[in-house]
């Protein structure tokens, strides 16, 4: 086994070890809006569920990204899950644009009004969470961790049954690996938990 002391590694080496080993990771495709109404869209794969009571998810940022600045200003974001139907558009929105340009307009991402938030939602999304900022934790080296409280779940009719079960195969989620690699769901199997 190779052993690495984090204090002796460069930041890029740490990033590669994390992003290459903690896989697959879900992708948070965020829409945020600045104070003048300009919509920013960006994907983040350092993202996960934190709690169901209250319903919290986490997203981490490196540096002062437009999405983070907008979120801290308006306290709102819509988090969309990425699937096979929107993965190409998601990838386009990872481009580095200047703060005065909207990914929605640049890459023709169709938006629609959210249920209760001012920030709009991406129309081509099967699952999305309308969220409000719950907690912001500044990290070392210009990193930021945010906890977002879900105030509305929006799920496509064909994905959910009367018992609130989401059909994973119909969702057809895309996961982030490392570098330019992504993954689809493979074999799905069940293991009963011990009593």
Coordinates of N, CA, C and O in Angstrom, one line a residue, residues 105-182:
X105 N -27.9 31.6 -21.4 CA -28.0 32.3 -22.7 C -26.9 31.8 -23.6 O -27.1 31.5 -24.8
X106 N -25.7 31.6 -23.1 CA -24.5 31.2 -23.9 C -24.7 29.8 -24.5 O -24.4 29.6 -25.7
X107 N -25.3 28.9 -23.7 CA -25.4 27.5 -24.1 C -26.9 27.1 -24.4 O -27.2 25.9 -24.5
X108 N -27.8 28.1 -24.5 CA -29.2 27.8 -24.8 C -29.8 26.8 -23.9 O -30.5 25.8 -24.3
X109 N -29.6 27.0 -22.6 CA -30.2 26.1 -21.5 C -31.6 26.7 -21.2 O -31.7 27.9 -20.8
X110 N -32.7 26.0 -21.5 CA -34.0 26.5 -21.3 C -34.4 26.5 -19.8 O -34.2 25.5 -19.1
X111 N -34.8 27.7 -19.3 CA -35.2 27.9 -17.9 C -36.7 28.0 -17.8 O -37.4 28.3 -18.7
X112 N -37.2 27.7 -16.6 CA -38.6 28.0 -16.2 C -38.6 28.5 -14.8 O -37.7 28.3 -14.0
X113 N -39.7 29.1 -14.5 CA -39.9 29.6 -13.1 C -39.9 28.5 -12.1 O -40.4 27.4 -12.3
X114 N -39.3 28.8 -11.0 CA -39.3 27.9 -9.8 C -40.6 28.1 -9.1 O -41.4 29.0 -9.4
X115 N -40.9 27.2 -8.2 CA -42.2 27.2 -7.5 C -42.2 28.3 -6.5 O -43.2 29.1 -6.4
X116 N -41.2 28.5 -5.7 CA -41.2 29.6 -4.7 C -39.9 30.4 -4.7 O -39.9 31.5 -4.0
X117 N -38.9 30.0 -5.4 CA -37.7 30.8 -5.4 C -37.7 31.8 -6.5 O -38.4 31.6 -7.6
X118 N -36.9 32.9 -6.4 CA -36.7 33.9 -7.5 C -35.8 33.3 -8.6 O -36.0 33.5 -9.7
X119 N -34.8 32.5 -8.2 CA -33.9 31.9 -9.1 C -34.6 30.9 -10.0 O -35.4 30.1 -9.4
X120 N -34.5 30.9 -11.3 CA -35.2 29.9 -12.1 C -34.6 28.6 -12.1 O -33.5 28.4 -11.6
X121 N -35.3 27.6 -12.6 CA -34.9 26.2 -12.7 C -34.6 25.8 -14.2 O -35.1 26.4 -15.1
X122 N -33.8 24.8 -14.3 CA -33.5 24.2 -15.7 C -34.7 23.3 -16.1 O -35.0 22.4 -15.3
X123 N -35.3 23.6 -17.2 CA -36.4 22.8 -17.6 C -36.1 21.4 -17.9 O -36.9 20.5 -17.5
X124 N -35.0 21.1 -18.5 CA -34.6 19.7 -18.8 C -33.9 19.0 -17.6 O -32.8 18.7 -17.6
X125 N -34.7 18.8 -16.6 CA -34.3 18.2 -15.4 C -35.4 17.3 -14.8 O -36.5 17.8 -14.7
X126 N -35.1 16.1 -14.4 CA -36.1 15.2 -13.9 C -36.3 15.3 -12.4 O -37.3 15.0 -11.8
X127 N -35.2 15.7 -11.7 CA -35.3 15.9 -10.2 C -34.5 17.2 -9.9 O -33.4 17.4 -10.4
X128 N -35.2 18.0 -9.1 CA -34.5 19.2 -8.7 C -35.0 19.6 -7.3 O -36.1 19.3 -6.9
X129 N -34.1 20.3 -6.6 CA -34.4 20.8 -5.3 C -34.3 22.3 -5.2 O -33.3 22.9 -5.5
X130 N -35.4 22.9 -4.8 CA -35.4 24.4 -4.6 C -34.8 24.5 -3.1 O -35.4 24.0 -2.2
X131 N -33.7 25.3 -3.0 CA -33.1 25.4 -1.7 C -32.8 26.8 -1.2 O -32.8 27.7 -2.1
X132 N -32.7 26.9 0.1 CA -32.3 28.2 0.7 C -31.0 27.9 1.5 O -30.8 26.8 2.0
X133 N -30.1 28.9 1.6 CA -28.9 28.7 2.3 C -29.2 28.5 3.8 O -29.9 29.2 4.4
X134 N -28.6 27.4 4.3 CA -28.8 27.1 5.7 C -27.5 27.4 6.5 O -27.6 28.0 7.6
X135 N -26.3 27.2 5.9 CA -25.1 27.5 6.6 C -24.0 27.6 5.6 O -23.9 26.8 4.7
X136 N -23.1 28.6 5.8 CA -21.9 28.8 5.0 C -20.7 28.6 5.9 O -20.6 29.3 6.9
X137 N -19.8 27.7 5.5 CA -18.6 27.5 6.3 C -17.3 27.8 5.4 O -17.0 27.0 4.5
X138 N -16.7 28.9 5.6 CA -15.5 29.2 4.9 C -14.4 28.2 5.3 O -14.3 27.8 6.5
X139 N -13.6 27.7 4.3 CA -12.6 26.7 4.6 C -11.2 27.4 4.3 O -11.1 28.5 3.8
X140 N -10.2 26.6 4.5 CA -8.8 27.1 4.2 C -8.6 27.3 2.7 O -9.3 26.6 1.9
X141 N -7.7 28.1 2.3 CA -7.3 28.3 0.9 C -8.5 28.6 0.0 O -8.6 28.1 -1.1
X142 N -9.3 29.5 0.5 CA -10.5 30.0 -0.3 C -11.5 29.0 -0.7 O -12.3 29.1 -1.6
X143 N -11.6 27.9 0.1 CA -12.6 26.9 -0.1 C -13.9 27.3 0.7 O -13.8 28.1 1.7
X144 N -15.0 26.8 0.3 CA -16.3 27.1 1.0 C -17.2 25.8 1.0 O -17.3 25.1 0.0
X145 N -17.8 25.6 2.1 CA -18.8 24.5 2.2 C -20.1 25.2 2.5 O -20.2 26.0 3.5
X146 N -21.1 24.8 1.8 CA -22.5 25.4 2.1 C -23.4 24.2 2.3 O -23.3 23.2 1.7
X147 N -24.3 24.4 3.3 CA -25.4 23.5 3.5 C -26.6 24.2 3.0 O -26.9 25.4 3.4
X148 N -27.4 23.5 2.2 CA -28.6 24.1 1.6 C -29.8 23.3 2.1 O -29.8 22.1 2.1
X149 N -30.8 24.0 2.5 CA -32.0 23.4 3.0 C -33.0 23.3 1.9 O -33.4 24.3 1.2
X150 N -33.5 22.1 1.6 CA -34.5 21.9 0.6 C -35.9 22.4 1.0 O -36.3 22.0 2.1
X151 N -36.5 23.3 0.3 CA -37.8 23.8 0.6 C -38.9 23.2 -0.4 O -40.0 23.3 0.0
X152 N -38.4 22.8 -1.5 CA -39.4 22.1 -2.5 C -38.6 21.0 -3.2 O -37.5 21.2 -3.7
X153 N -39.2 19.8 -3.3 CA -38.8 18.8 -4.1 C -39.6 18.8 -5.4 O -40.8 18.9 -5.3
X154 N -38.9 18.7 -6.6 CA -39.6 18.7 -7.8 C -39.2 17.5 -8.6 O -38.0 17.4 -8.9
X155 N -40.1 16.5 -8.8 CA -39.8 15.2 -9.4 C -40.7 14.9 -10.5 O -41.9 15.1 -10.4
X156 N -40.1 14.5 -11.6 CA -40.9 14.1 -12.8 C -41.9 13.0 -12.4 O -41.6 12.1 -11.7
X157 N -43.2 13.1 -12.9 CA -44.2 12.2 -12.6 C -43.8 10.7 -12.8 O -44.1 9.8 -12.0
X158 N -43.1 10.4 -13.9 CA -42.8 9.0 -14.3 C -41.7 8.4 -13.4 O -41.5 7.2 -13.4
X159 N -41.1 9.2 -12.5 CA -40.0 8.7 -11.7 C -40.5 8.3 -10.3 O -39.8 7.5 -9.6
X160 N -41.6 8.7 -9.9 CA -42.0 8.5 -8.5 C -43.4 7.8 -8.4 O -44.3 8.1 -9.1
X161 N -43.5 6.9 -7.4 CA -44.8 6.3 -7.2 C -45.4 6.8 -5.9 O -44.9 7.7 -5.3
X162 N -46.6 6.2 -5.6 CA -47.4 6.8 -4.5 C -46.7 6.6 -3.1 O -47.1 7.2 -2.1
X163 N -45.7 5.7 -3.1 CA -45.0 5.5 -1.8 C -43.7 6.3 -1.7 O -42.8 6.0 -0.9
X164 N -43.5 7.3 -2.7 CA -42.3 8.1 -2.7 C -41.1 7.4 -3.1 O -40.0 7.8 -2.7
X165 N -41.2 6.3 -3.8 CA -40.0 5.6 -4.3 C -39.6 6.2 -5.6 O -40.4 6.3 -6.5
X166 N -38.3 6.5 -5.8 CA -37.8 7.0 -7.0 C -37.3 5.8 -7.8 O -36.5 5.0 -7.3
X167 N -37.6 5.8 -9.1 CA -37.2 4.7 -10.0 C -35.8 5.1 -10.5 O -35.7 6.0 -11.4
X168 N -34.8 4.4 -10.0 CA -33.4 4.8 -10.4 C -33.1 4.6 -11.8 O -32.4 5.4 -12.4
X169 N -33.6 3.5 -12.4 CA -33.4 3.3 -13.8 C -34.0 4.4 -14.7 O -33.4 4.8 -15.7
X170 N -35.2 4.8 -14.4 CA -35.9 5.9 -15.1 C -35.2 7.2 -14.9 O -35.1 8.0 -15.8
X171 N -34.7 7.4 -13.8 CA -33.9 8.6 -13.5 C -32.6 8.7 -14.4 O -32.3 9.7 -14.9
X172 N -32.0 7.5 -14.6 CA -30.8 7.3 -15.4 C -29.8 8.4 -15.1 O -29.3 9.1 -15.9
X173 N -29.3 8.4 -13.8 CA -28.4 9.4 -13.3 C -27.0 9.2 -13.9 O -26.6 8.1 -14.2
X174 N -26.3 10.3 -14.0 CA -24.9 10.4 -14.4 C -24.1 10.7 -13.2 O -24.4 11.6 -12.4
X175 N -23.0 10.0 -13.0 CA -22.1 10.3 -11.8 C -20.7 10.7 -12.3 O -20.3 10.4 -13.4
X176 N -20.1 11.5 -11.5 CA -18.7 12.0 -11.8 C -17.7 11.1 -11.3 O -17.8 10.5 -10.2
X177 N -16.7 10.8 -12.1 CA -15.5 10.1 -11.7 C -14.4 11.1 -11.6 O -14.5 12.1 -10.9
X178 N -13.3 10.8 -12.2 CA -12.1 11.8 -12.2 C -11.8 12.3 -13.6 O -12.2 11.6 -14.6
X179 N -11.1 13.4 -13.7 CA -10.7 13.9 -15.0 C -12.0 14.2 -15.9 O -12.9 14.8 -15.4
X180 N -12.0 13.6 -17.1 CA -13.1 13.8 -18.0 C -14.0 12.6 -17.9 O -14.9 12.4 -18.8
X181 N -13.9 11.7 -16.9 CA -14.7 10.5 -16.9 C -16.0 10.7 -16.1 O -16.0 11.3 -15.0
X182 N -17.1 10.0 -16.6 CA -18.4 10.0 -16.0 C -18.9 8.5 -16.0 O -18.3 7.7 -16.7

